[in-house]
Structure formats: structure tokens, C-alpha cells
Short mmCIF file of C-alpha atoms in Angstrom, two decimals:
data_model
loop_
_atom_site.label_atom_id
_atom_site.label_comp_id
_atom_site.label_asym_id
_atom_site.label_seq_id
_atom_site.Cartn_x
_atom_site.Cartn_y
_atom_site.Cartn_z
CA MET A 1 -0.04 0.12 -0.10
CA VAL A 2 1.07 3.55 -0.76
CA ILE A 3 0.06 6.78 0.44
CA THR A 4 0.34 10.00 -2.12
CA PRO A 5 -0.52 13.28 -1.40
CA ASN A 6 -2.51 14.89 -4.09
CA PHE A 7 -2.88 18.65 -4.23
CA HIS A 8 -5.60 20.63 -5.67
CA PHE A 9 -5.79 24.18 -7.32
CA HIS A 10 -8.10 26.93 -8.51
CA GLY A 11 -6.55 26.85 -11.94
CA ASP A 12 -3.13 27.52 -11.58
CA CYS A 13 -1.79 23.79 -11.01
CA GLU A 14 0.77 24.18 -13.96
CA ASP A 15 2.31 27.52 -12.55
CA ALA A 16 2.62 25.69 -9.04
CA MET A 17 4.03 22.49 -10.65
CA LYS A 18 6.73 24.60 -12.42
CA LEU A 19 7.45 26.46 -9.34
CA TYR A 20 7.86 23.34 -7.29
CA GLN A 21 10.26 21.63 -10.20
CA LYS A 22 12.49 25.17 -9.61
CA ALA A 23 12.42 24.85 -6.20
CA PHE A 24 13.09 21.33 -5.46
CA SER A 25 14.61 20.36 -8.46
CA GLY A 26 11.35 18.24 -9.37
CA GLU A 27 10.92 16.21 -12.13
CA ILE A 28 7.23 16.35 -13.90
CA THR A 29 6.51 12.73 -14.71
CA CYS A 30 2.98 13.09 -15.90
CA LEU A 31 0.98 16.09 -17.29
CA LEU A 32 -2.48 15.49 -18.66
CA ARG A 33 -5.28 18.10 -19.40
CA TYR A 34 -8.74 18.27 -19.01
CA GLN A 35 -9.01 18.26 -23.21
CA ASP A 36 -7.07 14.86 -23.25
CA ALA A 37 -8.97 13.26 -20.65
CA ASN A 38 -10.56 9.76 -21.57
CA PRO A 39 -14.35 10.52 -22.11
CA GLN A 40 -15.03 7.24 -20.34
CA ASP A 41 -13.50 8.97 -17.23
CA TYR A 42 -14.35 12.79 -17.52
CA VAL A 43 -16.08 14.99 -20.04
CA ALA A 44 -14.22 18.34 -19.68
CA ASP A 45 -16.09 21.73 -19.82
CA SER A 46 -14.39 23.51 -22.85
CA ARG A 47 -13.57 26.33 -20.66
CA TRP A 48 -11.28 23.86 -18.38
CA GLY A 49 -9.49 22.27 -21.67
CA SER A 50 -6.16 23.32 -21.10
CA ARG A 51 -6.23 23.32 -16.95
CA ILE A 52 -4.41 20.34 -15.52
CA TYR A 53 -6.84 16.94 -14.80
CA HIS A 54 -3.91 14.89 -13.31
CA GLY A 55 -0.24 15.71 -12.95
CA GLU A 56 2.48 13.96 -10.89
CA MET A 57 6.00 15.07 -9.79
CA LEU A 58 9.10 13.48 -8.01
CA LEU A 59 10.01 15.62 -5.17
CA TYR A 60 13.17 14.23 -3.62
CA GLY A 61 12.26 10.85 -4.71
CA ILE A 62 8.34 11.25 -3.55
CA ARG A 63 5.61 11.02 -5.45
CA VAL A 64 2.99 13.99 -5.49
CA MET A 65 0.00 14.27 -7.39
CA MET A 66 -1.84 17.45 -8.59
CA SER A 67 -4.69 19.00 -10.58
CA ASP A 68 -7.12 21.71 -10.95
CA LEU A 69 -10.22 21.55 -9.38
CA GLU A 70 -13.29 21.72 -11.71
CA PRO A 71 -15.16 24.69 -11.44
CA ALA A 72 -18.06 23.54 -9.56
CA GLU A 73 -15.50 21.93 -6.98
CA ALA A 74 -13.79 25.14 -6.91
CA GLU A 75 -16.74 26.89 -5.73
CA ASN A 76 -17.76 24.75 -3.18
CA LYS A 77 -14.28 24.46 -1.06
CA PRO A 78 -15.54 22.80 2.45
CA GLU A 79 -16.31 19.66 0.40
CA SER A 80 -12.95 19.97 -1.75
CA PRO A 81 -10.20 20.33 0.52
CA PRO A 82 -7.11 21.74 -1.33
CA LEU A 83 -5.42 18.26 -0.11
CA SER A 84 -6.26 14.80 -0.64
CA LEU A 85 -4.35 11.81 0.16
CA VAL A 86 -4.46 9.06 -2.53
CA VAL A 87 -4.28 5.13 -0.94
CA THR A 88 -2.88 2.72 -3.76
CA MET A 89 -3.99 -0.88 -2.90
CA ASP A 90 -3.28 -3.85 -4.53
CA THR A 91 -6.92 -5.44 -5.13
CA LYS A 92 -10.40 -4.02 -5.41
CA GLU A 93 -11.26 -6.18 -2.20
CA GLN A 94 -8.97 -4.00 -0.06
CA VAL A 95 -10.33 -0.68 -1.53
CA MET A 96 -13.91 -1.91 -0.83
CA GLU A 97 -12.73 -2.87 2.96
CA ALA A 98 -11.64 0.47 3.43
CA TYR A 99 -14.45 2.13 1.80
CA GLN A 100 -17.05 0.20 4.07
CA VAL A 101 -15.04 1.80 7.21
CA MET A 102 -14.55 5.01 5.76
CA LYS A 103 -17.83 5.81 4.62
CA GLU A 104 -19.81 6.05 7.65
CA GLY A 105 -20.44 9.97 8.01
CA ALA A 106 -18.49 10.61 4.92
CA LEU A 107 -19.51 12.90 1.78
CA ILE A 108 -19.12 10.52 -1.09
CA ARG A 109 -17.61 12.42 -4.09
CA GLU A 110 -17.15 9.26 -6.29
CA GLN A 111 -18.93 5.88 -5.73
CA PRO A 112 -16.64 2.93 -5.94
CA GLN A 113 -16.43 2.55 -9.71
CA SER A 114 -14.06 1.14 -12.57
CA THR A 115 -11.89 3.69 -14.61
CA THR A 116 -9.54 3.67 -17.58
CA TYR A 117 -6.89 3.96 -14.61
CA SER A 118 -8.11 2.06 -11.89
CA SER A 119 -10.33 -1.48 -11.41
CA CYS A 120 -11.70 0.54 -8.39
CA PHE A 121 -11.63 4.02 -7.35
CA VAL A 122 -13.69 5.77 -4.92
CA SER A 123 -13.16 9.46 -3.58
CA LEU A 124 -14.79 10.99 -0.27
CA VAL A 125 -14.33 13.24 2.42
CA ASP A 126 -14.45 11.94 5.77
CA ARG A 127 -16.05 12.84 8.75
CA PHE A 128 -13.07 14.77 9.67
CA GLY A 129 -13.05 16.78 7.05
CA ILE A 130 -10.27 14.93 5.32
CA ARG A 131 -10.37 14.06 1.50
CA TRP A 132 -9.42 10.66 0.60
CA GLU A 133 -8.89 8.69 -2.91
CA ILE A 134 -8.74 5.08 -2.63
CA MET A 135 -8.20 2.97 -5.61
CA THR A 136 -6.00 0.22 -7.44
CA GLU A 137 -3.37 1.59 -9.86
CA GLN A 138 -2.91 0.18 -13.58
CA THR A 139 0.00 1.09 -15.54
CA LEU A 140 -1.38 3.22 -17.93
CA GLN A 141 -0.60 2.00 -21.76
#
């Protein structure tokens, strides 16, 4: 199991990534824009096409994920904290076990589902206000 920080921005994710790259000799390892997202996973609002749907960096060897919040999320700040923790598990069963424990009193952002990048993905804000993304991970081809 791996826990990865995931930072959420209000349209300036790419600028933040460039800053962190320069400040910490970071390496940008993935940069996917909303306009390039698989429609099975997300249908982008044309105004957000060039914004960052998913970005990843290595900062001193630690994987950090980043993205721009969708406009509706950006307006609804309590339900969209600027940081989430991504828990990557080996199996769908592990994801579902964690979800069953975490869902009580939580705001479910995305129900358990299969995506092009995960056989099981769920997103929630727990009863303490912490945003979690619990998933399995497939290697993108």
C-alpha cells in the first residue's frame, strides 16, 4: 500500500508544478489536461480544456499528485479541500474494505467504480473533513 499526497488548485496547477520543479529540482512525470482526459472517465468543460486534469511530480524521490479543481468543486470549498491523500492498494477487495469503514459519516464524492486507470476507485471526504481517494492502480499504456 502507498499513500500519496494530492494537491488541488484553482486553475493554477501548472504554475505551481513549475514552481515546485524549480524550487525542489522536481521532475514532472505526468501532465494530462482536461481536454486530453478519456471521455469514459471525464467529459471536460471546454473552458477548462487546458487546465490540469492529472499531474505527477517526483520531489526528492516522493511521488506527489496535483490537479486543477473543476469549476463546481472550486466554488464548493468545504467539500473540496485543497489536499487529498491517495491510498493505492493492491486489490479491489482491499479498496472496498477500506471504503466500508470510511464511508460512515462521509461525503461520498465518487462511488466505487472502474475507470481507465483503476479497477476500483472511490473518493470521499471523511467525517473529519479529510479528502481521500482510495484506488487500485493500473499502468497506463
